[in-house]
PDB file of C-alpha atoms in Angstrom:
ATOM      1  CA  LYS A  28     105.199  94.558 108.526  1.00 88.00           C
ATOM      2  CA  ILE A  29     106.259  97.406 106.472  1.00 90.00           C
ATOM      3  CA  THR A  30     109.862  97.002 106.061  1.00 92.00           C
ATOM      4  CA  ASP A  31     112.436  97.357 103.291  1.00 93.00           C
ATOM      5  CA  TYR A  32     112.850  93.659 102.900  1.00 95.00           C
ATOM      6  CA  SER A  33     109.048  92.933 102.986  1.00 94.00           C
ATOM      7  CA  ILE A  34     108.394  95.427 100.236  1.00 95.00           C
ATOM      8  CA  THR A  35     111.319  93.963  98.027  1.00 96.00           C
ATOM      9  CA  TRP A  36     109.850  90.538  98.691  1.00 96.00           C
ATOM     10  CA  TYR A  37     106.370  91.720  97.526  1.00 96.00           C
ATOM     11  CA  GLU A  38     108.036  93.436  94.439  1.00 97.00           C
ATOM     12  CA  ASP A  39     109.511  90.095  93.476  1.00 98.00           C
ATOM     13  CA  GLU A  40     106.130  88.369  93.919  1.00 98.00           C
ATOM     14  CA  LEU A  41     104.531  90.877  91.568  1.00 97.00           C
ATOM     15  CA  LYS A  42     107.295  90.171  89.009  1.00 98.00           C
ATOM     16  CA  VAL A  43     106.547  86.484  89.168  1.00 98.00           C
ATOM     17  CA  LEU A  44     102.822  87.163  88.832  1.00 98.00           C
ATOM     18  CA  ILE A  45     103.484  89.382  85.716  1.00 98.00           C
ATOM     19  CA  MET A  46     105.658  86.788  84.118  1.00 98.00           C
ATOM     20  CA  LYS A  47     102.993  83.974  84.789  1.00 98.00           C
ATOM     21  CA  ILE A  48     100.141  86.226  83.192  1.00 98.00           C
ATOM     22  CA  GLU A  49     102.269  87.058  80.192  1.00 98.00           C
ATOM     23  CA  LYS A  50     103.006  83.321  79.637  1.00 98.00           C
ATOM     24  CA  HIS A  51      99.426  82.067  80.134  1.00 98.00           C
ATOM     25  CA  PHE A  52      97.564  84.709  78.146  1.00 98.00           C
ATOM     26  CA  LYS A  53     100.475  85.317  75.582  1.00 97.00           C
ATOM     27  CA  VAL A  54     100.606  89.054  76.272  1.00 97.00           C
ATOM     28  CA  ARG A  55     103.238  91.744  77.129  1.00 97.00           C
ATOM     29  CA  ILE A  56     102.852  93.787  80.161  1.00 97.00           C
ATOM     30  CA  THR A  57     105.083  96.800  79.686  1.00 97.00           C
ATOM     31  CA  LYS A  58     106.084  99.524  82.129  1.00 96.00           C
ATOM     32  CA  THR A  59     104.441 102.060  79.810  1.00 96.00           C
ATOM     33  CA  ALA A  60     101.125 100.086  80.199  1.00 96.00           C
ATOM     34  CA  LEU A  61     101.575  99.791  83.933  1.00 97.00           C
ATOM     35  CA  ARG A  62     102.225 103.530  84.336  1.00 97.00           C
ATOM     36  CA  LYS A  63      99.173 104.260  82.171  1.00 97.00           C
ATOM     37  CA  SER A  64      97.041 101.983  84.354  1.00 97.00           C
ATOM     38  CA  ILE A  65      98.413 103.621  87.618  1.00 97.00           C
ATOM     39  CA  LYS A  66      97.552 107.009  86.349  1.00 97.00           C
ATOM     40  CA  LEU A  67      94.049 105.897  85.495  1.00 97.00           C
ATOM     41  CA  PHE A  68      93.368 104.319  88.840  1.00 97.00           C
ATOM     42  CA  ASN A  69      94.823 107.296  90.624  1.00 97.00           C
ATOM     43  CA  GLU A  70      92.415 109.550  88.667  1.00 98.00           C
ATOM     44  CA  GLY A  71      89.581 107.448  89.946  1.00 97.00           C
ATOM     45  CA  ARG A  72      90.926 107.498  93.485  1.00 97.00           C
ATOM     46  CA  LYS A  73      90.976 111.328  93.418  1.00 97.00           C
ATOM     47  CA  LEU A  74      87.384 111.420  92.124  1.00 97.00           C
ATOM     48  CA  LEU A  75      86.275 108.960  95.005  1.00 97.00           C
ATOM     49  CA  ILE A  76      87.999 111.127  97.482  1.00 96.00           C
ATOM     50  CA  GLU A  77      85.984 114.047  96.234  1.00 95.00           C
ATOM     51  CA  LEU A  78      82.828 111.956  96.397  1.00 95.00           C
ATOM     52  CA  ASP A  79      83.622 111.004  99.838  1.00 94.00           C
ATOM     53  CA  GLU A  80      84.189 114.654 100.925  1.00 93.00           C
ATOM     54  CA  MET A  81      80.796 115.532  99.412  1.00 92.00           C
ATOM     55  CA  ARG A  82      79.198 112.659 101.244  1.00 92.00           C
ATOM     56  CA  ALA A  83      80.540 114.019 104.529  1.00 92.00           C
ATOM     57  CA  SER A  84      79.573 117.588 104.029  1.00 91.00           C
ATOM     58  CA  PRO A  85      76.826 119.210 106.153  1.00 89.00           C
ATOM     59  CA  ASP A  86      74.555 119.213 103.079  1.00 85.00           C
ATOM     60  CA  ILE A  87      74.215 115.705 102.173  1.00 83.00           C
ATOM     61  CA  ARG A  88      73.580 115.121  98.452  1.00 84.00           C
ATOM     62  CA  LEU A  89      73.452 111.253  98.398  1.00 89.00           C
ATOM     63  CA  ALA A  90      72.582 108.490 100.736  1.00 92.00           C
ATOM     64  CA  GLY A  91      75.150 106.108 102.147  1.00 94.00           C
ATOM     65  CA  GLU A  92      73.619 103.234 100.132  1.00 94.00           C
ATOM     66  CA  GLU A  93      74.049 105.305  96.979  1.00 95.00           C
ATOM     67  CA  ALA A  94      77.662 106.070  97.787  1.00 95.00           C
ATOM     68  CA  THR A  95      78.414 102.565  98.484  1.00 95.00           C
ATOM     69  CA  ALA A  96      76.893 101.539  95.344  1.00 96.00           C
ATOM     70  CA  ILE A  97      79.124 104.002  93.377  1.00 96.00           C
ATOM     71  CA  MET A  98      82.247 102.559  95.118  1.00 95.00           C
ATOM     72  CA  LEU A  99      81.415  99.028  94.671  1.00 95.00           C
ATOM     73  CA  ALA A 100      80.850  99.550  90.947  1.00 96.00           C
ATOM     74  CA  GLY A 101      84.561 100.472  90.575  1.00 95.00           C
ATOM     75  CA  PHE A 102      85.487  96.929  91.500  1.00 94.00           C
ATOM     76  CA  ALA A 103      83.435  95.359  88.774  1.00 94.00           C
ATOM     77  CA  MET A 104      83.324  97.822  85.756  1.00 95.00           C
ATOM     78  CA  PRO A 105      86.080  98.522  83.155  1.00 96.00           C
ATOM     79  CA  ARG A 106      88.019 101.271  84.747  1.00 96.00           C
ATOM     80  CA  GLU A 107      87.925 103.683  81.748  1.00 97.00           C
ATOM     81  CA  GLU A 108      84.088 103.486  81.562  1.00 98.00           C
ATOM     82  CA  TYR A 109      83.831 103.794  85.398  1.00 98.00           C
ATOM     83  CA  THR A 110      85.993 106.942  85.536  1.00 97.00           C
ATOM     84  CA  LYS A 111      84.015 108.716  82.936  1.00 97.00           C
ATOM     85  CA  LEU A 112      80.712 107.837  84.703  1.00 97.00           C
ATOM     86  CA  LEU A 113      82.129 108.848  87.989  1.00 97.00           C
ATOM     87  CA  LYS A 114      83.067 112.249  86.659  1.00 97.00           C
ATOM     88  CA  LYS A 115      79.526 112.774  85.287  1.00 97.00           C
ATOM     89  CA  THR A 116      78.019 111.675  88.560  1.00 95.00           C
ATOM     90  CA  ILE A 117      80.141 114.051  90.700  1.00 95.00           C
ATOM     91  CA  ASP A 118      79.316 117.009  88.323  1.00 95.00           C
ATOM     92  CA  LYS A 119      75.676 116.160  88.545  1.00 93.00           C
ATOM     93  CA  LEU A 120      75.814 116.018  92.406  1.00 92.00           C
ATOM     94  CA  LYS A 121      77.498 119.454  92.539  1.00 89.00           C
ATOM     95  CA  LYS A 122      74.729 121.028  90.630  1.00 87.00           C
ATOM     96  CA  GLN A 123      71.814 119.428  92.455  1.00 80.00           C
ATOM     97  CA  LEU A 124      70.308 120.881  95.536  1.00 68.00           C
ATOM     98  CA  PRO A 125      70.725 118.985  98.834  1.00 69.00           C
ATOM     99  CA  ALA A 126      67.917 116.480  99.566  1.00 62.00           C
ATOM    100  CA  LYS A 127      65.119 118.004 101.629  1.00 52.00           C
ATOM    101  CA  THR A 128      65.432 115.107 104.148  1.00 46.00           C
ATOM    102  CA  ALA A 129      69.262 115.048 104.246  1.00 47.00           C
ATOM    103  CA  ASN A 130      69.622 116.551 107.687  1.00 47.00           C
ATOM    104  CA  GLN A 131      66.872 114.426 109.252  1.00 62.00           C
ATOM    105  CA  GLY A 132      68.195 111.589 111.362  1.00 83.00           C
ATOM    106  CA  LYS A 133      71.714 110.897 112.790  1.00 93.00           C
ATOM    107  CA  ARG A 134      74.915 110.938 110.795  1.00 96.00           C
ATOM    108  CA  ILE A 135      76.670 107.454 111.182  1.00 97.00           C
ATOM    109  CA  MET A 136      80.148 106.228 110.295  1.00 97.00           C
ATOM    110  CA  ILE A 137      80.713 102.479 109.516  1.00 97.00           C
ATOM    111  CA  VAL A 138      84.191 101.016 110.384  1.00 97.00           C
ATOM    112  CA  GLY A 139      85.527  97.426 109.954  1.00 94.00           C
ATOM    113  CA  SER A 140      85.312  94.439 107.545  1.00 91.00           C
ATOM    114  CA  THR A 141      84.606  94.394 104.039  1.00 87.00           C
ATOM    115  CA  SER A 142      80.898  94.685 102.881  1.00 86.00           C
ATOM    116  CA  ASP A 143      79.520  94.437  99.385  1.00 88.00           C
ATOM    117  CA  ASP A 144      75.910  94.126 100.604  1.00 88.00           C
ATOM    118  CA  LEU A 145      73.846  97.137  99.954  1.00 91.00           C
ATOM    119  CA  ASP A 146      71.014  95.718 101.939  1.00 91.00           C
ATOM    120  CA  PHE A 147      73.211  96.051 105.044  1.00 91.00           C
ATOM    121  CA  ILE A 148      73.728  99.886 104.369  1.00 93.00           C
ATOM    122  CA  ARG A 149      70.024 100.181 103.530  1.00 93.00           C
ATOM    123  CA  LEU A 150      69.005  98.523 106.683  1.00 92.00           C
ATOM    124  CA  ILE A 151      71.127 100.853 108.720  1.00 93.00           C
ATOM    125  CA  GLU A 152      69.692 103.976 107.057  1.00 94.00           C
ATOM    126  CA  GLU A 153      66.133 102.663 107.413  1.00 93.00           C
ATOM    127  CA  SER A 154      66.647 103.240 111.184  1.00 91.00           C
ATOM    128  CA  GLY A 155      66.535 106.879 110.702  1.00 90.00           C
ATOM    129  CA  CYS A 156      70.121 107.973 109.885  1.00 94.00           C
ATOM    130  CA  THR A 157      72.492 108.543 107.020  1.00 94.00           C
ATOM    131  CA  VAL A 158      75.830 106.845 106.546  1.00 96.00           C
ATOM    132  CA  VAL A 159      78.125 109.716 105.916  1.00 96.00           C
ATOM    133  CA  ALA A 160      81.651 108.038 106.262  1.00 96.00           C
ATOM    134  CA  ASP A 161      83.272 104.669 106.380  1.00 96.00           C
ATOM    135  CA  THR A 162      86.571 102.966 106.661  1.00 94.00           C
ATOM    136  CA  MET A 163      85.633  99.624 105.086  1.00 93.00           C
ATOM    137  CA  CYS A 164      87.744  97.545 102.673  1.00 89.00           C
ATOM    138  CA  PHE A 165      85.487  98.262  99.780  1.00 90.00           C
ATOM    139  CA  GLY A 166      84.890 101.919 100.993  1.00 90.00           C
ATOM    140  CA  SER A 167      87.242 104.828 101.606  1.00 92.00           C
ATOM    141  CA  ARG A 168      90.142 102.556 102.607  1.00 91.00           C
ATOM    142  CA  SER A 169      90.535 101.536  98.981  1.00 91.00           C
ATOM    143  CA  PHE A 170      91.146 104.944  97.688  1.00 93.00           C
ATOM    144  CA  SER A 171      92.739 106.829 100.599  1.00 88.00           C
ATOM    145  CA  ASP A 172      96.249 106.740  99.157  1.00 90.00           C
ATOM    146  CA  LEU A 173      97.708 106.918  95.664  1.00 94.00           C
ATOM    147  CA  THR A 174     100.285 105.010  93.844  1.00 96.00           C
ATOM    148  CA  ASP A 175     103.442 106.852  92.949  1.00 96.00           C
ATOM    149  CA  GLU A 176     103.302 107.687  89.118  1.00 96.00           C
ATOM    150  CA  LYS A 177     106.940 108.890  88.706  1.00 92.00           C
ATOM    151  CA  GLY A 178     109.037 105.810  89.619  1.00 90.00           C
ATOM    152  CA  ASP A 179     109.380 102.327  88.348  1.00 95.00           C
ATOM    153  CA  PRO A 180     105.822 100.986  88.340  1.00 97.00           C
ATOM    154  CA  VAL A 181     106.387  97.598  89.923  1.00 97.00           C
ATOM    155  CA  PRO A 182     108.104  98.885  93.060  1.00 96.00           C
ATOM    156  CA  SER A 183     105.648 101.665  93.151  1.00 97.00           C
ATOM    157  CA  LEU A 184     102.814  99.212  93.214  1.00 97.00           C
ATOM    158  CA  ALA A 185     104.484  97.046  95.815  1.00 96.00           C
ATOM    159  CA  ARG A 186     104.951 100.013  98.136  1.00 95.00           C
ATOM    160  CA  ARG A 187     101.394 101.279  97.573  1.00 94.00           C
ATOM    161  CA  TYR A 188      99.614  97.947  98.409  1.00 92.00           C
ATOM    162  CA  LEU A 189     101.935  96.607 101.058  1.00 91.00           C
ATOM    163  CA  SER A 190     102.111  99.790 102.860  1.00 88.00           C
ATOM    164  CA  HIS A 191      98.319 100.277 103.183  1.00 85.00           C
ATOM    165  CA  LYS A 192      98.384 100.657 106.907  1.00 88.00           C
ATOM    166  CA  PHE A 193      94.653 101.333 107.262  1.00 90.00           C
ATOM    167  CA  CYS A 194      93.942  97.595 107.299  1.00 90.00           C
ATOM    168  CA  PRO A 195      94.519  95.794 110.734  1.00 92.00           C
ATOM    169  CA  ARG A 196      96.478  93.146 108.820  1.00 90.00           C
ATOM    170  CA  MET A 197      99.442  95.739 109.183  1.00 90.00           C
ATOM    171  CA  PHE A 198     101.300  95.452 112.406  1.00 90.00           C
ATOM    172  CA  GLY A 199     102.132  98.316 114.617  1.00 91.00           C
ATOM    173  CA  TYR A 200      99.808 100.995 113.121  1.00 93.00           C
ATOM    174  CA  TYR A 201      96.928 100.946 115.569  1.00 95.00           C
ATOM    175  CA  LYS A 202      97.333 104.527 116.648  1.00 96.00           C
ATOM    176  CA  ASP A 203      97.421 105.688 113.067  1.00 94.00           C
ATOM    177  CA  ARG A 204      94.185 103.821 112.363  1.00 95.00           C
ATOM    178  CA  LEU A 205      92.573 105.268 115.412  1.00 97.00           C
ATOM    179  CA  SER A 206      93.686 108.776 114.368  1.00 96.00           C
ATOM    180  CA  HIS A 207      92.347 108.310 110.850  1.00 95.00           C
ATOM    181  CA  ILE A 208      88.917 107.214 112.242  1.00 96.00           C
ATOM    182  CA  THR A 209      88.801 110.067 114.618  1.00 97.00           C
ATOM    183  CA  ASP A 210      89.701 112.627 111.982  1.00 96.00           C
ATOM    184  CA  MET A 211      87.050 111.192 109.614  1.00 95.00           C
ATOM    185  CA  ALA A 212      84.466 111.232 112.445  1.00 96.00           C
ATOM    186  CA  GLN A 213      85.115 114.896 113.200  1.00 96.00           C
ATOM    187  CA  LYS A 214      85.117 116.025 109.614  1.00 95.00           C
ATOM    188  CA  ALA A 215      81.874 114.239 108.826  1.00 95.00           C
ATOM    189  CA  ARG A 216      80.346 115.397 112.172  1.00 95.00           C
ATOM    190  CA  VAL A 217      79.162 111.902 112.983  1.00 97.00           C
ATOM    191  CA  ASP A 218      76.759 111.141 115.876  1.00 97.00           C
ATOM    192  CA  GLY A 219      77.931 107.578 116.253  1.00 97.00           C
ATOM    193  CA  VAL A 220      80.097 104.870 114.884  1.00 98.00           C
ATOM    194  CA  ILE A 221      79.161 101.293 113.887  1.00 97.00           C
ATOM    195  CA  LEU A 222      82.052  98.881 114.373  1.00 97.00           C
ATOM    196  CA  GLN A 223      81.234  95.837 112.287  1.00 95.00           C
ATOM    197  CA  ASN A 224      83.107  92.823 111.372  1.00 93.00           C
ATOM    198  CA  ILE A 225      82.414  89.576 109.500  1.00 91.00           C
ATOM    199  CA  ARG A 226      82.173  86.475 111.744  1.00 89.00           C
ATOM    200  CA  PHE A 227      85.597  84.910 112.212  1.00 90.00           C
ATOM    201  CA  CYS A 228      87.433  88.053 110.972  1.00 90.00           C
ATOM    202  CA  ASP A 229      89.541  88.100 114.104  1.00 92.00           C
ATOM    203  CA  LEU A 230      91.742  91.015 113.029  1.00 94.00           C
ATOM    204  CA  HIS A 231      88.927  93.416 112.793  1.00 94.00           C
ATOM    205  CA  GLY A 232      86.896  91.831 115.462  1.00 93.00           C
ATOM    206  CA  SER A 233      89.782  92.281 118.008  1.00 94.00           C
ATOM    207  CA  GLU A 234      90.666  95.771 116.855  1.00 96.00           C
ATOM    208  CA  ASN A 235      86.965  96.844 117.005  1.00 96.00           C
ATOM    209  CA  GLY A 236      86.958  96.152 120.682  1.00 96.00           C
ATOM    210  CA  ILE A 237      89.862  98.527 121.186  1.00 97.00           C
ATOM    211  CA  PHE A 238      88.362 101.132 118.882  1.00 97.00           C
ATOM    212  CA  GLU A 239      85.183 101.001 120.924  1.00 97.00           C
ATOM    213  CA  ARG A 240      87.121 101.687 124.152  1.00 97.00           C
ATOM    214  CA  ASP A 241      89.165 104.526 122.706  1.00 98.00           C
ATOM    215  CA  LEU A 242      86.483 106.197 120.582  1.00 98.00           C
ATOM    216  CA  GLU A 243      83.971 106.133 123.557  1.00 97.00           C
ATOM    217  CA  ALA A 244      86.676 107.675 125.786  1.00 97.00           C
ATOM    218  CA  GLN A 245      86.698 110.532 123.293  1.00 96.00           C
ATOM    219  CA  GLY A 246      82.969 111.014 123.527  1.00 96.00           C
ATOM    220  CA  ILE A 247      82.012 109.143 120.286  1.00 97.00           C
ATOM    221  CA  PRO A 248      79.125 106.749 120.850  1.00 97.00           C
ATOM    222  CA  CYS A 249      79.952 103.250 119.298  1.00 98.00           C
ATOM    223  CA  MET A 250      78.017 100.109 118.645  1.00 97.00           C
ATOM    224  CA  ARG A 251      80.031  96.879 117.934  1.00 96.00           C
ATOM    225  CA  MET A 252      78.519  94.216 115.690  1.00 93.00           C
ATOM    226  CA  GLU A 253      79.573  90.809 114.358  1.00 92.00           C
ATOM    227  CA  ARG A 254      77.720  89.680 111.162  1.00 89.00           C
ATOM    228  CA  GLU A 255      77.487  86.993 108.703  1.00 86.00           C
ATOM    229  CA  TYR A 256      79.073  87.562 105.273  1.00 82.00           C
ATOM    230  CA  GLY A 257      76.842  87.329 102.157  1.00 73.00           C
ATOM    231  CA  PRO A 258      73.128  88.258 101.474  1.00 69.00           C
ATOM    232  CA  LEU A 259      71.792  89.735 104.622  1.00 71.00           C
ATOM    233  CA  VAL A 260      70.297  86.858 106.682  1.00 71.00           C
ATOM    234  CA  GLU A 261      70.119  88.551 110.055  1.00 79.00           C
ATOM    235  CA  THR A 262      67.677  91.431 109.235  1.00 87.00           C
ATOM    236  CA  GLY A 263      65.717  91.110 112.509  1.00 89.00           C
ATOM    237  CA  ARG A 264      68.612  90.988 114.873  1.00 88.00           C
ATOM    238  CA  ILE A 265      70.622  93.681 113.200  1.00 90.00           C
ATOM    239  CA  ARG A 266      67.581  95.971 112.894  1.00 92.00           C
ATOM    240  CA  MET A 267      66.953  95.591 116.604  1.00 93.00           C
ATOM    241  CA  ARG A 268      70.462  96.391 117.562  1.00 93.00           C
ATOM    242  CA  ILE A 269      70.683  99.357 115.240  1.00 94.00           C
ATOM    243  CA  ASP A 270      67.377 100.855 116.539  1.00 94.00           C
ATOM    244  CA  ALA A 271      68.639 100.554 120.103  1.00 95.00           C
ATOM    245  CA  PHE A 272      71.789 102.343 119.134  1.00 96.00           C
ATOM    246  CA  MET A 273      69.833 105.151 117.421  1.00 94.00           C
ATOM    247  CA  GLU A 274      67.814 105.646 120.708  1.00 93.00           C
ATOM    248  CA  ARG A 275      70.946 105.661 122.576  1.00 93.00           C
ATOM    249  CA  ILE A 276      72.388 108.618 120.664  1.00 92.00           C
ATOM    250  CA  ALA A 277      69.043 110.365 120.114  1.00 78.00           C
TER     251      ALA A 277
END
C-alpha cells in the first residue's frame, strides 16, 4: 500500500542498504552522488518515453522486437554509455523514413508480466503484426514516472519506487492501471491487446482476467495467455494462439 508509514519504512530500508553497501565495498554513497545518479536515470527515462511515443506513432520506425531490445539494454549496460547510445538511436530514428512495411499487419499492445525474451516478441510479430505499445515490467512501466530531483534523494527514491502504482503488487489502484492501459491503447491506435503472464504470477494472472473483461467491454479485442519464464519453449502453442487472435481481429 502507498501510505506515509509504508514510504517511511521503505526509506529506512534504503538507508540500511546504503550502510551495508558502504561497509562491504568500503565506499561512500553521498547525497551528491545519489542526486547525480537520479538525474542521469531521469534523463534516460525521458528519452525512453520519447522512443515509446515514436513506436506508437502512425508511422512506425522500428519493430516491437527492436524497441524491446533497446529497453532491455538499459538494465544491463553502464547507464552513462546507455544514455549516449539512446540519444544517438533516437536522433537516427527521427531522420530515417518510416519502414515500407510498417503499416502492414495489426497494431498490438502487450500487457502483463516481465519478459526479457526477444524471441517472444519476435514470435508475436511473425504472425503479421507490430507491437506498438506495452505495459510490461521491463517495458514502459519501468520509465513511466520520474524521481524527484530537488528533495532529499533517499526519500525521493523511496517515494518513486514504492509509489509505482502501475504494478498489480500495489493495492487499490486497479482503476488507475486500467485507465493507463486504455489511454496507451488509444494513443497507439492498437487493434488488439495480448494479456500475458508468467506461470504462477498470480497478481498479473488474476488482474489480466479483469482487464480482459473491462477492455473487451470497451471494444478492445484481447487475448489472455499464460506462459513459461525463460527461453521460449512453447513456440508451437503460442504461435497457434496468436495466429487465431490475428484472425479474430482481421
